[in-house]
PDB file of C-alpha atoms in Angstrom:
ATOM      1  CA  MET A  11      39.331  19.327 -18.017  1.00  0.00           C
ATOM      2  CA  ASN A  12      37.491  16.008 -18.082  1.00  0.00           C
ATOM      3  CA  GLU A  13      34.033  16.597 -19.537  1.00  0.00           C
ATOM      4  CA  THR A  14      31.914  13.528 -19.010  1.00  0.00           C
ATOM      5  CA  HIS A  15      28.843  13.223 -21.196  1.00  0.00           C
ATOM      6  CA  ARG A  16      25.676  12.803 -19.156  1.00  0.00           C
ATOM      7  CA  ASP A  17      22.331  11.808 -20.555  1.00  0.00           C
ATOM      8  CA  ARG A  18      19.724  14.505 -19.976  1.00  0.00           C
ATOM      9  CA  ASP A  19      15.950  14.564 -20.192  1.00  0.00           C
ATOM     10  CA  THR A  20      14.000  17.281 -22.033  1.00  0.00           C
ATOM     11  CA  GLU A  21      14.220  19.576 -18.991  1.00  0.00           C
ATOM     12  CA  GLY A  22      18.000  19.154 -18.785  1.00  0.00           C
ATOM     13  CA  ARG A  23      18.002  16.906 -15.700  1.00  0.00           C
ATOM     14  CA  ALA A  24      20.493  14.067 -15.593  1.00  0.00           C
ATOM     15  CA  ARG A  25      18.726  10.885 -16.670  1.00  0.00           C
ATOM     16  CA  ASN A  26      20.369   7.688 -17.778  1.00  0.00           C
ATOM     17  CA  ALA A  27      19.148   6.980 -21.309  1.00  0.00           C
ATOM     18  CA  ARG A  28      20.649   3.499 -21.529  1.00  0.00           C
ATOM     19  CA  PRO A  29      18.079   0.903 -22.491  1.00  0.00           C
ATOM     20  CA  ARG A  30      16.901  -1.413 -19.728  1.00  0.00           C
ATOM     21  CA  ASP A  31      15.770  -4.998 -19.620  1.00  0.00           C
ATOM     22  CA  GLY A  32      12.490  -6.186 -18.094  1.00  0.00           C
ATOM     23  CA  LEU A  33      14.036  -6.216 -14.618  1.00  0.00           C
ATOM     24  CA  GLY A  34      15.349  -2.658 -14.954  1.00  0.00           C
ATOM     25  CA  ARG A  35      18.992  -3.612 -15.508  1.00  0.00           C
ATOM     26  CA  PRO A  36      20.915  -1.263 -17.818  1.00  0.00           C
ATOM     27  CA  LEU A  37      21.859  -2.631 -21.217  1.00  0.00           C
ATOM     28  CA  PRO A  38      24.567  -1.325 -23.567  1.00  0.00           C
ATOM     29  CA  TYR A  39      23.635   1.729 -25.638  1.00  0.00           C
ATOM     30  CA  GLY A  40      22.074   0.699 -28.933  1.00  0.00           C
ATOM     31  CA  THR A  41      20.652  -2.540 -27.547  1.00  0.00           C
ATOM     32  CA  PRO A  42      16.883  -2.921 -27.794  1.00  0.00           C
ATOM     33  CA  GLY A  43      15.361  -2.674 -24.360  1.00  0.00           C
ATOM     34  CA  VAL A  44      12.038  -2.473 -22.598  1.00  0.00           C
ATOM     35  CA  GLU A  45      10.340   0.902 -22.672  1.00  0.00           C
ATOM     36  CA  ARG A  46      10.683   2.673 -19.342  1.00  0.00           C
ATOM     37  CA  GLN A  47       7.749   3.876 -17.308  1.00  0.00           C
ATOM     38  CA  PRO A  48       7.182   7.611 -17.580  1.00  0.00           C
ATOM     39  CA  GLU A  49       7.894   9.407 -14.300  1.00  0.00           C
ATOM     40  CA  GLY A  50       5.508  11.603 -12.373  1.00  0.00           C
ATOM     41  CA  VAL A  51       2.284  10.173 -13.785  1.00  0.00           C
ATOM     42  CA  VAL A  52      -0.697  10.867 -11.550  1.00  0.00           C
ATOM     43  CA  ARG A  53      -3.165   7.991 -11.712  1.00  0.00           C
ATOM     44  CA  THR A  54      -6.216   7.047  -9.723  1.00  0.00           C
ATOM     45  CA  PRO A  55      -5.641   4.191  -7.266  1.00  0.00           C
ATOM     46  CA  HIS A  56      -7.555   1.870  -9.625  1.00  0.00           C
ATOM     47  CA  GLU A  57      -5.378   2.893 -12.600  1.00  0.00           C
ATOM     48  CA  THR A  58      -2.237   2.470 -10.495  1.00  0.00           C
ATOM     49  CA  LEU A  59      -3.205  -1.036  -9.387  1.00  0.00           C
ATOM     50  CA  ARG A  60      -4.298  -2.105 -12.871  1.00  0.00           C
ATOM     51  CA  GLU A  61      -1.041  -0.894 -14.471  1.00  0.00           C
ATOM     52  CA  ALA A  62       1.130  -2.353 -11.706  1.00  0.00           C
ATOM     53  CA  GLN A  63      -0.622  -5.738 -11.959  1.00  0.00           C
ATOM     54  CA  ARG A  64      -0.119  -5.750 -15.739  1.00  0.00           C
ATOM     55  CA  LEU A  65       3.598  -5.114 -15.256  1.00  0.00           C
ATOM     56  CA  LEU A  66       3.939  -7.693 -12.481  1.00  0.00           C
ATOM     57  CA  ASP A  67       2.189 -10.315 -14.599  1.00  0.00           C
ATOM     58  CA  ALA A  68       4.571  -9.495 -17.472  1.00  0.00           C
ATOM     59  CA  GLY A  69       7.578 -10.189 -15.207  1.00  0.00           C
ATOM     60  CA  MET A  70       8.476  -6.506 -14.896  1.00  0.00           C
ATOM     61  CA  PRO A  71       8.368  -5.773 -11.146  1.00  0.00           C
ATOM     62  CA  PHE A  72      10.940  -2.952 -11.474  1.00  0.00           C
ATOM     63  CA  HIS A  73       8.520  -1.100 -13.730  1.00  0.00           C
ATOM     64  CA  ALA A  74       5.617  -1.845 -11.346  1.00  0.00           C
ATOM     65  CA  HIS A  75       7.747  -0.356  -8.568  1.00  0.00           C
ATOM     66  CA  GLU A  76       7.985   2.885 -10.585  1.00  0.00           C
ATOM     67  CA  VAL A  77       4.177   2.995 -10.935  1.00  0.00           C
ATOM     68  CA  PHE A  78       3.796   2.539  -7.163  1.00  0.00           C
ATOM     69  CA  GLU A  79       6.435   5.204  -6.584  1.00  0.00           C
ATOM     70  CA  ASP A  80       4.375   7.717  -8.589  1.00  0.00           C
ATOM     71  CA  ALA A  81       1.345   6.930  -6.378  1.00  0.00           C
ATOM     72  CA  TRP A  82       3.498   7.226  -3.263  1.00  0.00           C
ATOM     73  CA  LYS A  83       4.726  10.667  -4.317  1.00  0.00           C
ATOM     74  CA  SER A  84       1.390  12.031  -5.596  1.00  0.00           C
ATOM     75  CA  GLY A  85      -1.159  10.367  -3.335  1.00  0.00           C
ATOM     76  CA  PRO A  86      -2.645  11.571  -0.079  1.00  0.00           C
ATOM     77  CA  GLU A  87      -0.364  11.606   2.965  1.00  0.00           C
ATOM     78  CA  SER A  88      -2.574   8.995   4.650  1.00  0.00           C
ATOM     79  CA  GLU A  89      -1.704   6.449   1.917  1.00  0.00           C
ATOM     80  CA  ARG A  90       1.985   7.162   1.362  1.00  0.00           C
ATOM     81  CA  GLU A  91       3.134   4.193   3.441  1.00  0.00           C
ATOM     82  CA  LEU A  92       0.714   1.928   1.564  1.00  0.00           C
ATOM     83  CA  TRP A  93       2.176   2.842  -1.826  1.00  0.00           C
ATOM     84  CA  ARG A  94       5.711   2.804  -0.454  1.00  0.00           C
ATOM     85  CA  GLY A  95       5.140  -0.706   0.925  1.00  0.00           C
ATOM     86  CA  LEU A  96       3.824  -1.869  -2.457  1.00  0.00           C
ATOM     87  CA  ALA A  97       6.867  -0.315  -4.154  1.00  0.00           C
ATOM     88  CA  GLN A  98       9.137  -2.128  -1.711  1.00  0.00           C
ATOM     89  CA  VAL A  99       7.605  -5.545  -2.351  1.00  0.00           C
ATOM     90  CA  ALA A 100       7.845  -4.943  -6.114  1.00  0.00           C
ATOM     91  CA  VAL A 101      11.504  -3.987  -5.902  1.00  0.00           C
ATOM     92  CA  GLY A 102      12.073  -6.902  -3.525  1.00  0.00           C
ATOM     93  CA  LEU A 103      10.735  -9.220  -6.231  1.00  0.00           C
ATOM     94  CA  THR A 104      13.002  -7.393  -8.703  1.00  0.00           C
ATOM     95  CA  HIS A 105      16.094  -8.104  -6.604  1.00  0.00           C
ATOM     96  CA  ALA A 106      15.082 -11.724  -6.032  1.00  0.00           C
ATOM     97  CA  ALA A 107      14.676 -12.190  -9.802  1.00  0.00           C
ATOM     98  CA  ARG A 108      18.016 -10.480 -10.508  1.00  0.00           C
ATOM     99  CA  GLY A 109      19.823 -12.874  -8.168  1.00  0.00           C
ATOM    100  CA  ASN A 110      20.229 -10.541  -5.182  1.00  0.00           C
ATOM    101  CA  THR A 111      18.193 -12.884  -3.036  1.00  0.00           C
ATOM    102  CA  ALA A 112      19.329 -11.533   0.349  1.00  0.00           C
ATOM    103  CA  GLY A 113      18.461  -7.961  -0.656  1.00  0.00           C
ATOM    104  CA  GLY A 114      15.222  -9.153  -2.210  1.00  0.00           C
ATOM    105  CA  ALA A 115      14.199 -10.945   0.979  1.00  0.00           C
ATOM    106  CA  ARG A 116      15.012  -7.870   3.062  1.00  0.00           C
ATOM    107  CA  LEU A 117      12.889  -5.580   0.837  1.00  0.00           C
ATOM    108  CA  LEU A 118      10.014  -8.057   0.690  1.00  0.00           C
ATOM    109  CA  ARG A 119       9.913  -8.141   4.506  1.00  0.00           C
ATOM    110  CA  ARG A 120      10.221  -4.365   4.779  1.00  0.00           C
ATOM    111  CA  GLY A 121       7.352  -3.906   2.321  1.00  0.00           C
ATOM    112  CA  ALA A 122       5.206  -6.436   4.187  1.00  0.00           C
ATOM    113  CA  GLY A 123       5.824  -4.489   7.393  1.00  0.00           C
ATOM    114  CA  ALA A 124       4.793  -1.227   5.739  1.00  0.00           C
ATOM    115  CA  LEU A 125       1.581  -2.856   4.465  1.00  0.00           C
ATOM    116  CA  SER A 126       0.537  -4.411   7.771  1.00  0.00           C
ATOM    117  CA  PRO A 127      -1.264  -1.324   9.207  1.00  0.00           C
ATOM    118  CA  TYR A 128      -3.541  -1.282   6.140  1.00  0.00           C
ATOM    119  CA  GLY A 129      -4.778  -4.859   6.537  1.00  0.00           C
ATOM    120  CA  GLU A 130      -7.135  -4.286   9.433  1.00  0.00           C
ATOM    121  CA  ALA A 131     -10.099  -3.101   7.346  1.00  0.00           C
ATOM    122  CA  GLY A 132      -9.640  -5.575   4.508  1.00  0.00           C
ATOM    123  CA  GLY A 133      -7.397  -3.264   2.521  1.00  0.00           C
ATOM    124  CA  PRO A 134      -8.015   0.033   0.742  1.00  0.00           C
ATOM    125  CA  HIS A 135      -8.899   0.121  -2.964  1.00  0.00           C
ATOM    126  CA  GLY A 136      -9.732  -3.591  -3.000  1.00  0.00           C
ATOM    127  CA  LEU A 137      -6.173  -4.637  -2.128  1.00  0.00           C
ATOM    128  CA  VAL A 138      -5.763  -8.041  -0.524  1.00  0.00           C
ATOM    129  CA  ILE A 139      -3.332  -6.796   2.118  1.00  0.00           C
ATOM    130  CA  GLY A 140      -3.245 -10.008   4.161  1.00  0.00           C
ATOM    131  CA  GLY A 141      -2.571 -12.059   1.042  1.00  0.00           C
ATOM    132  CA  LEU A 142       0.175  -9.662  -0.073  1.00  0.00           C
ATOM    133  CA  ILE A 143       1.843  -9.787   3.336  1.00  0.00           C
ATOM    134  CA  ASP A 144       1.688 -13.598   3.357  1.00  0.00           C
ATOM    135  CA  TRP A 145       3.039 -13.739  -0.221  1.00  0.00           C
ATOM    136  CA  ALA A 146       5.923 -11.352   0.568  1.00  0.00           C
ATOM    137  CA  GLN A 147       6.931 -13.186   3.755  1.00  0.00           C
ATOM    138  CA  GLU A 148       6.698 -16.621   2.144  1.00  0.00           C
ATOM    139  CA  LEU A 149       8.742 -15.522  -0.883  1.00  0.00           C
ATOM    140  CA  ALA A 150      11.305 -13.809   1.356  1.00  0.00           C
ATOM    141  CA  GLY A 151      11.818 -17.018   3.313  1.00  0.00           C
ATOM    142  CA  ARG A 152      12.102 -19.071   0.152  1.00  0.00           C
ATOM    143  CA  VAL A 153      14.622 -16.858  -1.658  1.00  0.00           C
ATOM    144  CA  GLU A 154      16.731 -15.651   1.249  1.00  0.00           C
ATOM    145  CA  ASN A 155      19.388 -18.308   0.756  1.00  0.00           C
ATOM    146  CA  GLY A 156      17.938 -19.950  -2.271  1.00  0.00           C
ATOM    147  CA  PRO A 157      17.596 -19.672  -5.973  1.00  0.00           C
ATOM    148  CA  THR A 158      16.810 -16.726  -8.196  1.00  0.00           C
ATOM    149  CA  VAL A 159      13.096 -16.658  -9.029  1.00  0.00           C
ATOM    150  CA  ASP A 160      11.101 -16.028 -12.186  1.00  0.00           C
ATOM    151  CA  ALA A 161       9.413 -12.649 -11.641  1.00  0.00           C
ATOM    152  CA  ALA A 162       6.349 -13.416 -13.767  1.00  0.00           C
ATOM    153  CA  ALA A 163       5.791 -16.811 -12.136  1.00  0.00           C
ATOM    154  CA  GLU A 164       6.033 -15.239  -8.663  1.00  0.00           C
ATOM    155  CA  ALA A 165       3.869 -12.170  -9.389  1.00  0.00           C
ATOM    156  CA  PRO A 166       1.474 -11.448  -6.515  1.00  0.00           C
ATOM    157  CA  ARG A 167      -2.262 -10.819  -6.896  1.00  0.00           C
ATOM    158  CA  LEU A 168      -2.950  -7.266  -5.789  1.00  0.00           C
ATOM    159  CA  LEU A 169      -6.745  -7.363  -5.843  1.00  0.00           C
ATOM    160  CA  GLY A 170      -9.236  -9.940  -4.591  1.00  0.00           C
TER     161      GLY A 170
END
């Protein structure tokens, strides 16, 4: 019988323990990597936005995506699409920085579309929704058939 070793977390769930780089790409075992975001952290919207902005500014949009994903999964139903849209733009930036520019452009546009219903009242939690939508659409158009981007240099401003 072929018994394949699978990395497991403390609860026994399958979880890849390979180190990751700042864009979330797996590295060989034993290679120093960037510490991963803990999963399932419940934060206030302010804490979520502060942590995500810190990660975006550090050129780590994959990790910011994980922070938004926690908010998406733990937040109120009325804000799930907001957090999902933010996660999508963060992972779109991740793909654009990894060189998957077509996939990055697609996710940036999808995230912008998910954010658009929240822009009418100026944006919840101090978010600059219109600015984020403009940023995502502009970046999508620029990277669609173009060069890989520097994630830190392209980091969006979440708050006004």
